[in-house]
């Protein structure tokens, strides 16, 4: 499959309908994904990125139906992560002398992956590569989302090839932002930002401001995953600026796991209490044993505060809660409040363990949390409702 984007620019990537886990087992992709590769056929021919290795042979066969591989003058490697460089070894077997343009860190990463001494050409921000009448302009974009990442911009056609930035794990035959379901598109875009780009928000904001400062006309943004932004392409840059600015909605997310329902009962009655004193806040409950981790992290991203609950187990917490807390720590959320809760039988350390972990992760823990023994009785339930009732004031 391939399709024309504009004039001599085509998409020659792969739609991966079946993908359900990305980054090993780390990222759920309920709607599949795409690996976007772009072919520019001007006086000179450039190929931007490739696809993930399992699709390398299919990619090369498809590409060869578009162009004699020997007519490719330049390979542009915007990012060395395997989902974009995975077909490079197969491609370079066909055209071993063709120059590869990438950043200095790109050379390091590509050599680290493939141990090949290809014809690397290092580029920096502002460097230009002539394709004849038009040029590719390179823009380094470190940590969006690896140190090697760069964008490139095609003059006259006004296309920004942004690699991971502005992407979504979203398989669609339509492939343009104006043709797909908007709710699905933005659900996948925010999930992608929350789970991958959150720790790099300062770099995201700085890079978007830098690109805007170039005053380049922009007709299409072509990311390396998901659909292309051709209808009001600036909208996703504006959205990214909001997400990068300590984004939050009027939402409190209660996240827990439970052994014999005691912590679940606590969660539900804390939620009830919050609702009794604040009718405007959107309270959501997620049992980690039953919900997708990455969807929960997206809800954390949207929240002004989170409550995390676990019963005490062996003086600690349930592993599902521990795993989420570990992931949250790495994502470096900012400007969010938090509290801990949980039931216990005899020792009751879970609330302290969770609160300490949340503090380490950068959350503002608003109080000592709430502990209830065994399965909450009427008095325990009332204490949960009361606790919830008092939270909106602490979370304000
Ligand atoms: Fe889609 Fe950082 O790779």
CSV table of C-alpha atoms and ligand atoms in Angstrom, one decimal:
chain,number,residue,atom,x,y,z
A,1,UNK,CA,0.0,0.0,0.0
A,2,UNK,CA,1.1,3.5,-0.7
A,3,UNK,CA,-0.7,6.8,-1.2
A,4,UNK,CA,0.1,10.3,-2.5
A,5,UNK,CA,0.4,13.1,0.1
A,6,UNK,CA,1.1,16.1,-2.0
A,7,UNK,CA,2.7,16.4,-5.5
A,8,UNK,CA,5.8,14.1,-5.5
A,9,UNK,CA,5.5,13.1,-1.9
A,10,UNK,CA,4.1,9.7,-1.0
A,11,UNK,CA,3.5,7.5,2.1
A,12,UNK,CA,5.2,4.2,1.7
A,13,UNK,CA,4.9,2.8,5.3
A,14,UNK,CA,3.0,0.0,6.9
A,15,UNK,CA,-0.3,-0.1,8.7
A,16,UNK,CA,0.0,-2.6,11.6
A,17,UNK,CA,-3.6,-3.4,12.3
A,18,UNK,CA,-2.8,-6.3,14.7
A,19,UNK,CA,-0.3,-4.5,17.0
A,20,UNK,CA,-1.6,-4.6,20.6
A,21,UNK,CA,1.6,-4.1,22.5
A,22,UNK,CA,4.3,-1.6,21.7
A,23,UNK,CA,7.7,-1.1,23.4
A,24,UNK,CA,7.8,-4.7,24.3
A,25,UNK,CA,4.9,-5.1,26.6
A,26,UNK,CA,5.0,-1.5,27.9
A,27,UNK,CA,2.4,0.3,25.8
A,28,UNK,CA,-1.1,-1.0,24.8
A,29,UNK,CA,-2.2,-0.2,21.3
A,30,UNK,CA,-5.9,-0.9,21.2
A,31,UNK,CA,-6.2,0.6,17.8
A,32,UNK,CA,-3.0,-0.8,16.2
A,33,UNK,CA,-0.5,1.6,14.8
A,34,UNK,CA,1.3,2.6,11.7
A,35,UNK,CA,5.0,3.0,10.8
A,36,UNK,CA,5.1,5.9,8.4
A,37,UNK,CA,7.8,6.1,5.8
A,38,UNK,CA,7.9,8.8,3.2
A,39,UNK,CA,9.2,8.9,-0.4
A,40,UNK,CA,10.0,12.2,-2.1
A,41,UNK,CA,10.6,12.0,-5.8
A,42,UNK,CA,12.1,15.3,-6.9
A,43,UNK,CA,15.1,15.7,-9.1
A,44,UNK,CA,16.8,13.9,-6.3
A,45,UNK,CA,14.9,11.1,-4.5
A,46,UNK,CA,14.8,10.9,-0.7
A,47,UNK,CA,13.3,8.2,1.6
A,48,UNK,CA,12.4,9.3,5.1
A,49,UNK,CA,12.5,6.6,7.7
A,50,UNK,CA,11.5,2.9,7.3
A,51,UNK,CA,9.3,0.5,9.2
A,52,UNK,CA,9.6,-2.0,12.0
A,53,UNK,CA,11.8,-5.0,11.3
A,54,UNK,CA,9.0,-7.7,11.1
A,55,UNK,CA,7.7,-5.8,8.0
A,56,UNK,CA,11.1,-5.2,6.4
A,57,UNK,CA,10.7,-7.5,3.4
A,58,UNK,CA,7.1,-6.3,2.8
A,59,UNK,CA,8.3,-2.7,3.0
A,60,UNK,CA,11.1,-3.3,0.5
A,61,UNK,CA,8.8,-5.1,-1.9
A,62,UNK,CA,6.3,-2.3,-1.7
A,63,UNK,CA,9.0,0.4,-2.1
A,64,UNK,CA,10.4,-1.4,-5.1
A,65,UNK,CA,7.1,-1.2,-6.8
A,66,UNK,CA,7.2,2.6,-6.3
A,67,UNK,CA,10.7,3.2,-7.4
A,68,UNK,CA,13.9,1.4,-8.5
A,69,UNK,CA,15.7,1.2,-5.2
A,70,UNK,CA,18.9,2.3,-7.0
A,71,UNK,CA,17.3,5.7,-7.8
A,72,UNK,CA,17.1,6.5,-4.1
A,73,UNK,CA,19.7,9.3,-3.6
A,74,UNK,CA,19.3,9.9,0.1
A,75,UNK,CA,18.0,8.0,3.1
A,76,UNK,CA,16.9,10.2,6.0
A,77,UNK,CA,16.9,8.5,9.4
A,78,UNK,CA,14.9,10.9,11.6
A,79,UNK,CA,15.1,8.5,14.5
A,80,UNK,CA,17.0,5.3,15.2
A,81,UNK,CA,14.4,3.5,17.3
A,82,UNK,CA,13.6,0.1,15.8
A,83,UNK,CA,10.0,0.9,14.8
A,84,UNK,CA,11.5,3.4,12.2
A,85,UNK,CA,14.9,2.0,11.4
A,86,UNK,CA,14.0,-1.7,11.6
A,87,UNK,CA,14.0,-2.1,7.8
A,88,UNK,CA,17.2,-0.2,7.2
A,89,UNK,CA,19.5,-3.3,7.2
A,90,UNK,CA,17.3,-4.9,4.5
A,91,UNK,CA,17.2,-1.7,2.5
A,92,UNK,CA,20.9,-1.1,2.8
A,93,UNK,CA,21.6,-4.6,1.5
A,94,UNK,CA,20.1,-3.4,-1.8
A,95,UNK,CA,21.7,0.1,-1.8
A,96,UNK,CA,24.8,-0.2,0.5
A,97,UNK,CA,26.5,3.0,-0.7
A,98,UNK,CA,23.5,5.3,-0.4
A,99,UNK,CA,24.1,8.1,2.1
A,100,UNK,CA,22.1,8.1,5.3
A,101,UNK,CA,21.4,11.5,6.8
A,102,UNK,CA,20.9,11.6,10.6
A,103,UNK,CA,22.1,13.4,13.7
A,104,UNK,CA,25.4,12.6,15.5
A,105,UNK,CA,23.4,10.7,18.1
A,106,UNK,CA,21.6,8.9,15.3
A,107,UNK,CA,24.9,7.5,14.0
A,108,UNK,CA,25.6,6.2,17.5
A,109,UNK,CA,22.2,4.6,17.9
A,110,UNK,CA,22.1,3.1,14.4
A,111,UNK,CA,25.6,1.6,14.9
A,112,UNK,CA,24.5,0.4,18.3
A,113,UNK,CA,21.5,-1.4,16.8
A,114,UNK,CA,22.9,-2.8,13.6
A,115,UNK,CA,26.7,-2.7,13.9
A,116,UNK,CA,27.1,-1.5,10.3
A,117,UNK,CA,29.4,1.2,9.0
A,118,UNK,CA,27.0,2.7,6.5
A,119,UNK,CA,27.7,5.9,4.6
A,120,UNK,CA,26.5,8.2,7.4
A,121,UNK,CA,26.2,12.0,7.0
A,122,UNK,CA,25.7,13.9,10.2
A,123,UNK,CA,23.4,16.9,10.1
A,124,UNK,CA,22.5,19.6,12.5
A,125,UNK,CA,19.7,22.1,12.9
A,126,UNK,CA,19.6,24.4,9.9
A,127,UNK,CA,21.5,22.1,7.6
A,128,UNK,CA,19.9,21.8,4.2
A,129,UNK,CA,19.9,19.0,1.6
A,130,UNK,CA,19.0,20.0,-2.0
A,131,UNK,CA,16.5,17.8,-3.8
A,132,UNK,CA,16.7,20.0,-6.9
A,133,UNK,CA,14.1,22.8,-6.8
A,134,UNK,CA,13.2,22.0,-3.2
A,135,UNK,CA,15.2,21.4,-0.1
A,136,UNK,CA,15.0,19.3,3.1
A,137,UNK,CA,15.8,21.4,6.2
A,138,UNK,CA,16.9,19.5,9.2
A,139,UNK,CA,15.9,20.4,12.8
A,140,UNK,CA,17.4,18.4,15.7
A,141,UNK,CA,14.8,17.5,18.3
A,142,UNK,CA,16.6,15.6,21.0
A,143,UNK,CA,14.4,13.7,23.5
A,144,UNK,CA,11.4,13.7,21.3
A,145,UNK,CA,11.7,11.0,22.1
A,146,UNK,CA,15.3,9.8,22.0
A,147,UNK,CA,18.5,11.8,22.0
A,148,UNK,CA,19.0,11.2,18.3
A,149,UNK,CA,15.6,12.4,17.1
A,150,UNK,CA,15.3,15.1,14.4
A,151,UNK,CA,12.6,16.6,12.2
A,152,UNK,CA,13.0,17.6,8.6
A,153,UNK,CA,11.0,20.1,6.6
A,154,UNK,CA,10.4,20.1,2.9
A,155,UNK,CA,10.4,23.5,1.4
A,156,UNK,CA,7.8,24.7,-1.1
A,157,UNK,CA,5.5,21.8,-0.2
A,158,UNK,CA,5.6,23.0,3.4
A,159,UNK,CA,5.7,19.6,5.0
A,160,UNK,CA,7.1,18.9,8.4
A,161,UNK,CA,8.2,15.3,9.0
A,162,UNK,CA,8.1,15.3,12.8
A,163,UNK,CA,8.8,11.7,13.5
A,164,UNK,CA,7.4,10.6,16.9
A,165,UNK,CA,6.1,14.1,17.8
A,166,UNK,CA,2.4,14.6,17.0
A,167,UNK,CA,2.0,10.8,16.4
A,168,UNK,CA,-0.6,8.4,17.6
A,169,UNK,CA,-0.8,4.6,17.7
A,170,UNK,CA,-3.8,4.6,15.5
A,171,UNK,CA,-4.3,2.3,12.5
A,172,UNK,CA,-6.7,3.7,9.8
A,173,UNK,CA,-7.2,3.3,6.1
A,174,UNK,CA,-8.0,7.0,5.9
A,175,UNK,CA,-4.6,8.2,7.2
A,176,UNK,CA,-5.5,12.0,7.3
A,177,UNK,CA,-6.7,13.8,10.4
A,178,UNK,CA,-9.8,15.3,8.7
A,179,UNK,CA,-11.1,11.8,7.6
A,180,UNK,CA,-11.0,9.9,10.9
A,181,UNK,CA,-13.1,9.9,14.0
A,182,UNK,CA,-12.0,12.9,16.0
A,183,UNK,CA,-12.7,11.4,19.4
A,184,UNK,CA,-10.6,8.3,18.5
A,185,UNK,CA,-7.8,10.4,17.1
A,186,UNK,CA,-7.4,12.7,20.1
A,187,UNK,CA,-7.8,9.8,22.5
A,188,UNK,CA,-4.9,8.1,20.9
A,189,UNK,CA,-2.9,11.4,20.6
A,190,UNK,CA,-3.3,12.2,24.3
A,191,UNK,CA,-2.5,8.7,25.3
A,192,UNK,CA,0.7,8.8,23.2
A,193,UNK,CA,1.7,12.1,24.8
A,194,UNK,CA,0.9,11.0,28.4
A,195,UNK,CA,2.7,7.7,28.2
A,196,UNK,CA,5.7,8.6,26.0
A,197,UNK,CA,6.3,12.4,26.0
A,198,UNK,CA,5.3,13.6,29.5
A,199,UNK,CA,8.8,13.5,30.9
A,200,UNK,CA,10.1,15.5,28.0
A,201,UNK,CA,7.5,18.3,28.2
A,202,UNK,CA,10.1,21.1,28.7
A,203,UNK,CA,11.8,19.9,25.5
A,204,UNK,CA,8.5,19.6,23.7
A,205,UNK,CA,7.5,23.2,24.5
A,206,UNK,CA,10.9,24.6,23.7
A,207,UNK,CA,11.1,22.7,20.3
A,208,UNK,CA,7.7,23.8,19.2
A,209,UNK,CA,8.5,27.5,20.0
A,210,UNK,CA,11.8,27.1,18.1
A,211,UNK,CA,10.1,25.7,15.1
A,212,UNK,CA,7.4,28.4,15.2
A,213,UNK,CA,10.2,31.0,15.4
A,214,UNK,CA,11.4,29.9,12.0
A,215,UNK,CA,8.1,31.2,10.5
A,216,UNK,CA,7.9,28.3,8.1
A,217,UNK,CA,4.7,27.9,6.2
A,218,UNK,CA,3.1,24.7,7.3
A,219,UNK,CA,0.6,22.7,5.1
A,220,UNK,CA,1.0,19.2,6.5
A,221,UNK,CA,2.6,17.6,9.5
A,222,UNK,CA,3.7,14.0,8.8
A,223,UNK,CA,4.5,12.1,12.0
A,224,UNK,CA,5.9,8.6,12.1
A,225,UNK,CA,2.9,7.0,13.7
A,226,UNK,CA,-0.8,7.4,12.9
A,227,UNK,CA,-2.6,9.8,10.7
A,228,UNK,CA,-1.1,12.9,8.9
A,229,UNK,CA,-2.2,16.4,10.0
A,230,UNK,CA,-3.3,18.2,6.9
A,231,UNK,CA,-6.5,19.9,8.2
A,232,UNK,CA,-5.3,22.8,10.4
A,233,UNK,CA,-2.0,21.1,11.2
A,234,UNK,CA,-1.2,23.8,13.7
A,235,UNK,CA,-4.0,22.4,16.0
A,236,UNK,CA,-1.8,19.5,17.2
A,237,UNK,CA,1.1,21.8,17.9
A,238,UNK,CA,-1.2,24.1,19.9
A,239,UNK,CA,-2.6,21.0,21.7
A,240,UNK,CA,1.0,19.8,22.5
A,241,UNK,CA,1.8,23.3,24.0
A,242,UNK,CA,-1.2,22.8,26.4
A,243,UNK,CA,-0.2,19.3,27.2
A,244,UNK,CA,3.4,20.3,27.8
A,245,UNK,CA,2.3,23.0,30.3
A,246,UNK,CA,1.5,20.9,33.3
A,247,UNK,CA,-1.8,19.9,31.8
A,248,UNK,CA,-4.7,19.0,34.0
A,249,UNK,CA,-8.5,18.9,33.9
A,250,UNK,CA,-10.9,19.2,36.8
A,251,UNK,CA,-10.6,15.4,37.4
A,252,UNK,CA,-9.7,13.3,40.4
A,253,UNK,CA,-8.7,9.7,39.5
A,254,UNK,CA,-8.9,7.0,42.2
A,255,UNK,CA,-6.6,4.1,41.4
A,256,UNK,CA,-6.5,0.9,43.4
A,257,UNK,CA,-6.2,-2.8,43.6
A,258,UNK,CA,-7.9,-5.0,46.1
A,259,UNK,CA,-7.6,-8.5,47.6
A,260,UNK,CA,-11.0,-9.1,49.3
A,261,UNK,CA,-12.8,-5.9,48.3
A,262,UNK,CA,-12.0,-3.8,51.3
A,263,UNK,CA,-9.9,-1.3,49.4
A,264,UNK,CA,-12.5,-1.3,46.6
A,265,UNK,CA,-15.2,-0.4,49.1
A,266,UNK,CA,-13.0,2.3,50.4
A,267,UNK,CA,-12.4,3.7,46.9
A,268,UNK,CA,-16.1,3.8,46.1
A,269,UNK,CA,-17.1,5.6,49.3
A,270,UNK,CA,-14.2,8.1,49.1
A,271,UNK,CA,-15.5,8.9,45.6
A,272,UNK,CA,-19.0,9.3,47.0
A,273,UNK,CA,-17.7,11.7,49.6
A,274,UNK,CA,-15.9,13.8,47.0
A,275,UNK,CA,-19.0,14.0,45.0
A,276,UNK,CA,-21.1,15.2,48.0
A,277,UNK,CA,-18.9,18.2,48.5
A,278,UNK,CA,-17.9,19.0,44.9
A,279,UNK,CA,-20.4,18.5,42.2
A,280,UNK,CA,-18.1,19.8,39.5
A,281,UNK,CA,-15.1,17.5,39.8
A,282,UNK,CA,-15.0,14.5,37.5
A,283,UNK,CA,-14.1,11.5,39.8
A,284,UNK,CA,-13.1,8.3,38.0
A,285,UNK,CA,-12.2,4.9,39.6
A,286,UNK,CA,-9.8,2.4,38.1
A,287,UNK,CA,-9.2,-1.0,39.5
A,288,UNK,CA,-5.7,-1.8,38.2
A,289,UNK,CA,-6.3,-5.5,38.1
A,290,UNK,CA,-9.1,-4.9,35.6
A,291,UNK,CA,-8.0,-1.9,33.6
A,292,UNK,CA,-5.2,-1.2,31.1
A,293,UNK,CA,-2.2,0.4,32.6
A,294,UNK,CA,-1.6,2.9,29.8
A,295,UNK,CA,-5.2,4.0,29.9
A,296,UNK,CA,-4.9,4.6,33.6
A,297,UNK,CA,-1.7,6.6,33.1
A,298,UNK,CA,-3.6,8.7,30.5
A,299,UNK,CA,-6.2,9.5,33.2
A,300,UNK,CA,-3.4,10.4,35.6
A,301,UNK,CA,-2.1,12.8,33.0
A,302,UNK,CA,-5.6,14.4,32.8
A,303,UNK,CA,-6.0,14.6,36.6
A,304,UNK,CA,-5.4,17.5,39.0
A,305,UNK,CA,-5.1,14.8,41.8
A,306,UNK,CA,-4.9,11.1,42.2
A,307,UNK,CA,-5.8,8.8,45.1
A,308,UNK,CA,-3.9,5.5,45.2
A,309,UNK,CA,-5.1,2.6,47.2
A,310,UNK,CA,-3.8,-0.8,48.2
A,311,UNK,CA,-4.4,-3.2,51.1
A,312,UNK,CA,-1.3,-4.0,53.1
A,313,UNK,CA,0.4,-7.2,52.0
A,314,UNK,CA,3.6,-8.4,53.7
A,315,UNK,CA,4.1,-4.9,55.1
A,316,UNK,CA,4.0,-3.5,51.6
A,317,UNK,CA,1.5,-3.1,48.7
A,318,UNK,CA,0.0,-5.1,45.9
A,319,UNK,CA,2.4,-5.5,42.9
A,320,UNK,CA,0.0,-3.9,40.4
A,321,UNK,CA,0.0,-0.8,42.5
A,322,UNK,CA,3.8,-0.9,42.9
A,323,UNK,CA,4.3,-1.3,39.2
A,324,UNK,CA,2.1,1.7,38.4
A,325,UNK,CA,3.9,3.9,41.0
A,326,UNK,CA,7.2,2.9,39.5
A,327,UNK,CA,6.0,3.9,36.0
A,328,UNK,CA,4.5,7.2,37.3
A,329,UNK,CA,7.9,8.0,38.9
A,330,UNK,CA,9.6,7.9,35.5
A,331,UNK,CA,7.0,10.0,33.8
A,332,UNK,CA,7.8,13.0,36.0
A,333,UNK,CA,4.3,14.4,36.3
A,334,UNK,CA,4.2,18.0,37.6
A,335,UNK,CA,1.8,20.1,39.6
A,336,UNK,CA,-0.5,17.2,40.7
A,337,UNK,CA,-1.8,16.4,44.2
A,338,UNK,CA,-2.2,13.0,45.7
A,339,UNK,CA,-3.3,10.9,48.6
A,340,UNK,CA,-3.1,7.3,49.7
A,341,UNK,CA,-5.6,4.9,51.2
A,342,UNK,CA,-6.0,1.2,51.9
A,343,UNK,CA,-7.4,-1.4,54.3
A,344,UNK,CA,-5.4,-3.7,56.5
A,345,UNK,CA,-5.7,-6.5,59.0
A,346,UNK,CA,-2.8,-6.1,61.5
A,347,UNK,CA,0.2,-4.0,60.4
A,348,UNK,CA,-1.1,-1.4,58.0
A,349,UNK,CA,2.0,-0.1,56.2
A,350,UNK,CA,0.4,0.3,52.7
A,351,UNK,CA,-0.7,3.9,53.0
A,352,UNK,CA,2.7,5.1,54.2
A,353,UNK,CA,4.5,3.1,51.4
A,354,UNK,CA,2.2,4.6,48.7
A,355,UNK,CA,2.5,8.1,50.1
A,356,UNK,CA,6.3,7.9,50.1
A,357,UNK,CA,6.3,6.6,46.6
A,358,UNK,CA,4.0,9.4,45.4
A,359,UNK,CA,6.2,12.0,47.1
A,360,UNK,CA,9.3,10.5,45.4
A,361,UNK,CA,7.4,10.7,42.1
A,362,UNK,CA,6.9,14.5,42.6
A,363,UNK,CA,3.3,14.5,43.7
A,364,UNK,CA,2.1,16.9,46.4
A,365,UNK,CA,0.7,14.4,49.0
A,366,UNK,CA,-2.0,16.4,50.8
A,367,UNK,CA,-2.4,14.4,54.0
A,368,UNK,CA,-1.6,11.3,55.9
A,369,UNK,CA,-4.1,9.3,53.9
A,370,UNK,CA,-6.8,6.9,55.2
A,371,UNK,CA,-6.5,3.5,56.7
A,372,UNK,CA,-9.4,1.2,57.6
A,373,UNK,CA,-9.2,-2.2,59.2
A,374,UNK,CA,-10.4,-5.3,57.5
A,375,UNK,CA,-13.5,-4.9,55.3
A,376,UNK,CA,-14.9,-1.5,56.3
A,377,UNK,CA,-18.0,-1.8,58.5
A,378,UNK,CA,-20.6,1.0,58.8
A,379,UNK,CA,-18.2,3.2,60.8
A,380,UNK,CA,-15.4,2.5,58.3
A,381,UNK,CA,-17.6,3.3,55.4
A,382,UNK,CA,-18.6,6.6,57.1
A,383,UNK,CA,-15.0,7.5,57.6
A,384,UNK,CA,-14.3,7.0,53.9
A,385,UNK,CA,-17.2,9.2,52.9
A,386,UNK,CA,-16.1,11.8,55.4
A,387,UNK,CA,-12.5,11.6,54.1
A,388,UNK,CA,-13.8,12.1,50.6
A,389,UNK,CA,-16.0,15.0,51.6
A,390,UNK,CA,-12.9,16.8,52.9
A,391,UNK,CA,-10.7,16.2,49.9
A,392,UNK,CA,-11.9,18.9,47.5
A,393,UNK,CA,-10.8,21.6,49.9
A,394,UNK,CA,-7.3,20.0,50.2
A,395,UNK,CA,-7.1,19.5,46.4
A,396,UNK,CA,-8.1,23.1,45.6
B,1,LIG,FE1,8.2,5.6,17.2
B,1,LIG,FE2,10.7,6.6,19.4
B,1,LIG,O1,9.9,5.6,18.1
